[in-house]
PDB file of C-alpha atoms in Angstrom:
ATOM      1  CA  MET Y   1     -92.678 167.001  59.578  1.00  0.00           C
ATOM      2  CA  THR Y   2     -95.973 168.749  59.003  1.00  0.00           C
ATOM      3  CA  THR Y   3     -97.523 166.976  55.990  1.00  0.00           C
ATOM      4  CA  ILE Y   4     -98.279 163.414  54.985  1.00  0.00           C
ATOM      5  CA  GLU Y   5     -95.653 163.774  52.260  1.00  0.00           C
ATOM      6  CA  ASP Y   6     -93.090 164.685  54.931  1.00  0.00           C
ATOM      7  CA  ALA Y   7     -94.230 161.620  56.902  1.00  0.00           C
ATOM      8  CA  TYR Y   8     -93.738 159.409  53.840  1.00  0.00           C
ATOM      9  CA  ASP Y   9     -90.220 160.797  53.332  1.00  0.00           C
ATOM     10  CA  PHE Y  10     -89.424 160.288  57.039  1.00  0.00           C
ATOM     11  CA  ILE Y  11     -90.392 156.606  56.890  1.00  0.00           C
ATOM     12  CA  GLN Y  12     -88.337 156.051  53.746  1.00  0.00           C
ATOM     13  CA  GLU Y  13     -85.365 157.761  55.413  1.00  0.00           C
ATOM     14  CA  VAL Y  14     -85.445 155.990  58.801  1.00  0.00           C
ATOM     15  CA  GLY Y  15     -86.748 152.607  57.580  1.00  0.00           C
ATOM     16  CA  ILE Y  16     -88.814 151.965  60.710  1.00  0.00           C
ATOM     17  CA  CYS Y  17     -90.491 154.116  63.343  1.00  0.00           C
ATOM     18  CA  ALA Y  18     -92.665 153.294  66.315  1.00  0.00           C
ATOM     19  CA  ILE Y  19     -95.876 155.282  66.024  1.00  0.00           C
ATOM     20  CA  PHE Y  20     -96.313 156.501  69.586  1.00  0.00           C
ATOM     21  CA  SER Y  21     -93.460 155.055  71.603  1.00  0.00           C
ATOM     22  CA  ASP Y  22     -89.983 156.429  72.051  1.00  0.00           C
ATOM     23  CA  LYS Y  23     -89.025 153.433  74.190  1.00  0.00           C
ATOM     24  CA  VAL Y  24     -87.980 151.013  71.446  1.00  0.00           C
ATOM     25  CA  PRO Y  25     -84.167 150.856  71.362  1.00  0.00           C
ATOM     26  CA  GLY Y  26     -82.773 151.924  68.003  1.00  0.00           C
ATOM     27  CA  VAL Y  27     -86.205 152.866  66.593  1.00  0.00           C
ATOM     28  CA  ARG Y  28     -87.236 156.470  66.025  1.00  0.00           C
ATOM     29  CA  SER Y  29     -90.601 157.776  67.200  1.00  0.00           C
ATOM     30  CA  PHE Y  30     -93.090 158.899  64.558  1.00  0.00           C
ATOM     31  CA  TRP Y  31     -94.898 160.933  67.239  1.00  0.00           C
ATOM     32  CA  ASP Y  32     -91.738 162.839  68.122  1.00  0.00           C
ATOM     33  CA  ALA Y  33     -91.032 163.634  64.465  1.00  0.00           C
ATOM     34  CA  VAL Y  34     -94.430 165.263  63.841  1.00  0.00           C
ATOM     35  CA  ASP Y  35     -94.064 169.010  64.305  1.00  0.00           C
ATOM     36  CA  LEU Y  36     -97.648 170.124  64.856  1.00  0.00           C
ATOM     37  CA  PRO Y  37     -99.383 171.636  67.910  1.00  0.00           C
ATOM     38  CA  ASP Y  38    -100.341 169.196  70.663  1.00  0.00           C
ATOM     39  CA  ARG Y  39    -103.497 170.816  71.988  1.00  0.00           C
ATOM     40  CA  SER Y  40    -104.557 173.186  69.227  1.00  0.00           C
ATOM     41  CA  GLY Y  41    -104.766 173.644  65.496  1.00  0.00           C
ATOM     42  CA  GLY Y  42    -106.852 170.551  64.860  1.00  0.00           C
ATOM     43  CA  ARG Y  43    -110.506 169.804  64.276  1.00  0.00           C
ATOM     44  CA  THR Y  44    -110.941 168.168  67.696  1.00  0.00           C
ATOM     45  CA  LYS Y  45    -109.869 168.769  71.277  1.00  0.00           C
ATOM     46  CA  TRP Y  46    -106.960 166.355  70.698  1.00  0.00           C
ATOM     47  CA  GLY Y  47    -105.002 168.847  68.620  1.00  0.00           C
ATOM     48  CA  ALA Y  48    -103.348 168.777  65.207  1.00  0.00           C
ATOM     49  CA  ARG Y  49    -100.460 166.513  66.210  1.00  0.00           C
ATOM     50  CA  THR Y  50    -102.605 163.690  67.589  1.00  0.00           C
ATOM     51  CA  GLU Y  51    -105.009 163.945  64.657  1.00  0.00           C
ATOM     52  CA  ALA Y  52    -102.169 163.808  62.119  1.00  0.00           C
ATOM     53  CA  VAL Y  53    -100.398 160.846  63.745  1.00  0.00           C
ATOM     54  CA  TRP Y  54    -103.645 158.891  64.083  1.00  0.00           C
ATOM     55  CA  GLN Y  55    -104.729 159.649  60.495  1.00  0.00           C
ATOM     56  CA  TRP Y  56    -101.314 159.177  58.850  1.00  0.00           C
ATOM     57  CA  LYS Y  57    -100.704 155.760  60.461  1.00  0.00           C
ATOM     58  CA  ILE Y  58    -103.770 154.560  58.553  1.00  0.00           C
ATOM     59  CA  GLU Y  59    -103.438 156.664  55.391  1.00  0.00           C
ATOM     60  CA  LEU Y  60     -99.748 156.072  54.629  1.00  0.00           C
ATOM     61  CA  PRO Y  61    -100.005 152.286  54.006  1.00  0.00           C
ATOM     62  CA  THR Y  62    -103.300 152.870  52.170  1.00  0.00           C
ATOM     63  CA  LEU Y  63    -101.947 155.595  49.870  1.00  0.00           C
ATOM     64  CA  TYR Y  64     -98.536 153.954  49.421  1.00  0.00           C
ATOM     65  CA  PRO Y  65     -99.170 150.186  49.688  1.00  0.00           C
ATOM     66  CA  ASP Y  66     -95.979 149.342  47.792  1.00  0.00           C
ATOM     67  CA  ASP Y  67     -93.829 151.621  49.940  1.00  0.00           C
ATOM     68  CA  VAL Y  68     -95.188 151.703  53.529  1.00  0.00           C
ATOM     69  CA  TYR Y  69     -96.060 148.852  55.897  1.00  0.00           C
ATOM     70  CA  TYR Y  70     -98.001 149.140  59.157  1.00  0.00           C
ATOM     71  CA  GLY Y  71     -97.728 146.460  61.801  1.00  0.00           C
ATOM     72  CA  LYS Y  72     -96.752 145.597  65.339  1.00  0.00           C
ATOM     73  CA  ILE Y  73     -93.166 145.037  66.377  1.00  0.00           C
ATOM     74  CA  LYS Y  74     -91.622 143.250  69.340  1.00  0.00           C
ATOM     75  CA  GLY Y  75     -93.148 144.544  72.537  1.00  0.00           C
ATOM     76  CA  GLY Y  76     -96.450 145.088  70.738  1.00  0.00           C
ATOM     77  CA  HIS Y  77     -95.616 148.606  69.584  1.00  0.00           C
ATOM     78  CA  ALA Y  78     -97.386 149.892  66.469  1.00  0.00           C
ATOM     79  CA  ALA Y  79     -94.885 150.817  63.769  1.00  0.00           C
ATOM     80  CA  LEU Y  80     -94.588 152.076  60.229  1.00  0.00           C
ATOM     81  CA  MET Y  81     -91.751 150.930  58.016  1.00  0.00           C
ATOM     82  CA  SER Y  82     -90.567 151.165  54.458  1.00  0.00           C
ATOM     83  CA  MET Y  83     -91.130 148.092  52.310  1.00  0.00           C
ATOM     84  CA  ARG Y  84     -87.395 147.860  51.820  1.00  0.00           C
ATOM     85  CA  TYR Y  85     -86.911 147.630  55.600  1.00  0.00           C
ATOM     86  CA  LEU Y  86     -89.745 145.098  55.858  1.00  0.00           C
ATOM     87  CA  LYS Y  87     -88.250 142.877  53.162  1.00  0.00           C
ATOM     88  CA  GLU Y  88     -84.574 143.133  54.035  1.00  0.00           C
ATOM     89  CA  ILE Y  89     -84.530 143.409  57.814  1.00  0.00           C
ATOM     90  CA  HIS Y  90     -87.816 143.134  59.698  1.00  0.00           C
ATOM     91  CA  HIS Y  91     -89.425 140.099  58.078  1.00  0.00           C
ATOM     92  CA  PRO Y  92     -86.309 137.891  58.097  1.00  0.00           C
ATOM     93  CA  ARG Y  93     -85.674 138.671  61.769  1.00  0.00           C
ATOM     94  CA  ASN Y  94     -89.217 138.521  63.108  1.00  0.00           C
ATOM     95  CA  ALA Y  95     -91.541 136.366  61.006  1.00  0.00           C
ATOM     96  CA  ARG Y  96     -92.541 133.145  62.754  1.00  0.00           C
ATOM     97  CA  PRO Y  97     -94.867 130.420  61.537  1.00  0.00           C
ATOM     98  CA  VAL Y  98     -98.250 130.371  63.223  1.00  0.00           C
ATOM     99  CA  SER Y  99     -97.382 126.917  64.555  1.00  0.00           C
ATOM    100  CA  ALA Y 100     -94.754 128.599  66.763  1.00  0.00           C
ATOM    101  CA  CYS Y 101     -97.387 130.848  68.334  1.00  0.00           C
ATOM    102  CA  LYS Y 102     -99.353 130.106  71.501  1.00  0.00           C
ATOM    103  CA  PRO Y 103    -102.464 127.902  71.136  1.00  0.00           C
ATOM    104  CA  LEU Y 104    -104.982 130.752  71.392  1.00  0.00           C
ATOM    105  CA  ALA Y 105    -103.105 132.739  68.749  1.00  0.00           C
ATOM    106  CA  GLN Y 106    -103.239 129.687  66.471  1.00  0.00           C
ATOM    107  CA  GLN Y 107    -106.999 129.443  67.040  1.00  0.00           C
ATOM    108  CA  VAL Y 108    -107.513 133.147  66.367  1.00  0.00           C
ATOM    109  CA  PHE Y 109    -105.428 132.811  63.205  1.00  0.00           C
ATOM    110  CA  GLU Y 110    -107.797 130.090  61.993  1.00  0.00           C
ATOM    111  CA  ILE Y 111    -110.758 132.432  62.483  1.00  0.00           C
ATOM    112  CA  VAL Y 112    -109.010 135.154  60.458  1.00  0.00           C
ATOM    113  CA  ARG Y 113    -107.820 132.686  57.809  1.00  0.00           C
ATOM    114  CA  LEU Y 114    -111.322 131.338  57.237  1.00  0.00           C
ATOM    115  CA  SER Y 115    -113.205 134.605  57.600  1.00  0.00           C
ATOM    116  CA  PRO Y 116    -111.263 137.870  57.789  1.00  0.00           C
ATOM    117  CA  GLY Y 117    -113.017 140.394  59.985  1.00  0.00           C
ATOM    118  CA  THR Y 118    -112.831 143.431  62.212  1.00  0.00           C
ATOM    119  CA  THR Y 119    -111.282 143.214  65.647  1.00  0.00           C
ATOM    120  CA  ALA Y 120    -114.750 143.151  67.226  1.00  0.00           C
ATOM    121  CA  GLU Y 121    -115.984 140.373  64.912  1.00  0.00           C
ATOM    122  CA  VAL Y 122    -112.934 138.169  65.418  1.00  0.00           C
ATOM    123  CA  ARG Y 123    -112.916 138.836  69.175  1.00  0.00           C
ATOM    124  CA  ARG Y 124    -116.605 137.941  69.500  1.00  0.00           C
ATOM    125  CA  GLU Y 125    -116.081 134.658  67.662  1.00  0.00           C
ATOM    126  CA  ALA Y 126    -112.934 133.790  69.618  1.00  0.00           C
ATOM    127  CA  MET Y 127    -114.600 134.515  72.947  1.00  0.00           C
ATOM    128  CA  GLU Y 128    -117.638 132.418  72.021  1.00  0.00           C
ATOM    129  CA  ARG Y 129    -115.693 129.484  70.575  1.00  0.00           C
ATOM    130  CA  PHE Y 130    -112.724 129.350  72.930  1.00  0.00           C
ATOM    131  CA  GLY Y 131    -114.029 130.987  76.114  1.00  0.00           C
ATOM    132  CA  CYS Y 132    -111.127 133.433  76.245  1.00  0.00           C
ATOM    133  CA  THR Y 133    -111.194 136.816  77.924  1.00  0.00           C
ATOM    134  CA  LYS Y 134    -110.887 140.076  76.019  1.00  0.00           C
ATOM    135  CA  SER Y 135    -107.388 140.501  77.459  1.00  0.00           C
ATOM    136  CA  ARG Y 136    -106.236 137.045  76.311  1.00  0.00           C
ATOM    137  CA  PHE Y 137    -107.727 137.683  72.877  1.00  0.00           C
ATOM    138  CA  GLU Y 138    -105.873 141.022  72.584  1.00  0.00           C
ATOM    139  CA  THR Y 139    -102.617 139.284  73.539  1.00  0.00           C
ATOM    140  CA  ALA Y 140    -103.185 136.609  70.880  1.00  0.00           C
ATOM    141  CA  LEU Y 141    -104.038 139.233  68.235  1.00  0.00           C
ATOM    142  CA  LYS Y 142    -100.862 141.154  69.102  1.00  0.00           C
ATOM    143  CA  GLU Y 143     -98.766 137.974  68.893  1.00  0.00           C
ATOM    144  CA  LEU Y 144    -100.151 137.261  65.416  1.00  0.00           C
ATOM    145  CA  GLN Y 145     -99.245 140.771  64.274  1.00  0.00           C
ATOM    146  CA  VAL Y 146     -95.737 140.724  65.754  1.00  0.00           C
ATOM    147  CA  SER Y 147     -95.043 137.307  64.191  1.00  0.00           C
ATOM    148  CA  MET Y 148     -96.415 138.589  60.867  1.00  0.00           C
ATOM    149  CA  ASN Y 149     -99.167 136.034  60.530  1.00  0.00           C
ATOM    150  CA  ILE Y 150    -101.951 138.613  60.250  1.00  0.00           C
ATOM    151  CA  VAL Y 151    -102.027 142.190  59.051  1.00  0.00           C
ATOM    152  CA  ARG Y 152    -104.497 145.031  58.971  1.00  0.00           C
ATOM    153  CA  LEU Y 153    -106.204 145.343  55.597  1.00  0.00           C
ATOM    154  CA  ASN Y 154    -105.320 148.719  54.101  1.00  0.00           C
ATOM    155  CA  GLU Y 155    -108.456 149.720  52.238  1.00  0.00           C
ATOM    156  CA  PRO Y 156    -109.434 153.391  52.072  1.00  0.00           C
ATOM    157  CA  ASP Y 157    -113.074 152.946  53.097  1.00  0.00           C
ATOM    158  CA  LEU Y 158    -112.603 150.684  56.123  1.00  0.00           C
ATOM    159  CA  ALA Y 159    -113.631 152.401  59.358  1.00  0.00           C
ATOM    160  CA  ASN Y 160    -112.342 149.628  61.641  1.00  0.00           C
ATOM    161  CA  ASP Y 161    -109.230 147.452  61.681  1.00  0.00           C
ATOM    162  CA  THR Y 162    -109.972 144.416  59.528  1.00  0.00           C
ATOM    163  CA  TRP Y 163    -107.600 141.454  59.860  1.00  0.00           C
ATOM    164  CA  VAL Y 164    -106.432 139.151  57.092  1.00  0.00           C
ATOM    165  CA  PRO Y 165    -103.593 136.633  56.835  1.00  0.00           C
ATOM    166  CA  PHE Y 166    -100.277 138.377  56.153  1.00  0.00           C
ATOM    167  CA  ASP Y 167     -99.682 136.282  53.035  1.00  0.00           C
ATOM    168  CA  GLU Y 168    -102.971 137.447  51.476  1.00  0.00           C
ATOM    169  CA  VAL Y 169    -101.625 140.992  51.328  1.00  0.00           C
ATOM    170  CA  TYR Y 170     -97.864 140.465  51.138  1.00  0.00           C
ATOM    171  CA  GLY Y 171     -97.502 136.915  49.793  1.00  0.00           C
ATOM    172  CA  GLU Y 172     -96.197 138.105  46.441  1.00  0.00           C
ATOM    173  CA  LEU Y 173     -93.374 140.155  47.941  1.00  0.00           C
ATOM    174  CA  ASP Y 174     -89.898 138.756  47.691  1.00  0.00           C
ATOM    175  CA  LEU Y 175     -89.614 138.136  51.436  1.00  0.00           C
ATOM    176  CA  VAL Y 176     -86.805 136.278  53.131  1.00  0.00           C
ATOM    177  CA  GLY Y 177     -87.368 134.053  56.177  1.00  0.00           C
ATOM    178  CA  GLY Y 178     -90.486 133.089  58.085  1.00  0.00           C
ATOM    179  CA  ASP Y 179     -92.952 130.653  56.575  1.00  0.00           C
ATOM    180  CA  ASN Y 180     -96.383 131.802  57.716  1.00  0.00           C
ATOM    181  CA  SER Y 181     -98.248 128.966  56.038  1.00  0.00           C
ATOM    182  CA  ASN Y 182     -97.562 126.321  58.707  1.00  0.00           C
ATOM    183  CA  VAL Y 183    -100.593 126.046  60.946  1.00  0.00           C
TER     184      VAL Y 183
END
């Protein structure tokens, strides 16, 4: 694939793809599917392929919010998936209530629930309030994404990842399984 439209079609065809990893059993790699030069052809030293993957992982769910979902999957891998896959397969298998998460993840969820913010803002508050390290915070944030309790807000003008409760963005979808409202 060489265009964002190709990327959209790829996601709809495969259902789910890990963005950078090819190490997730049964899940295709978005990176491997992009057919652009690695070290040339782009606007930066990173090359056209890296630029496209990085840009498309943000743009696809923003441009197609009813068709493309971005989140973390088991193992903490970033992934894109079709909404059909999210509704029918991924959410029922992987959603867990926040009460089933580790204590720090529950505390971080409360910060996001009360005041959605960027990673840096939420991390700063969590570190101040709970005395956690950056590493422990990152682990808690990843757990909340994998369990589908928080999600990145897909707004076109946001420069940084901004976290909100999953249900604020996807609460109206006809999802099966996982009740994310139990704190």
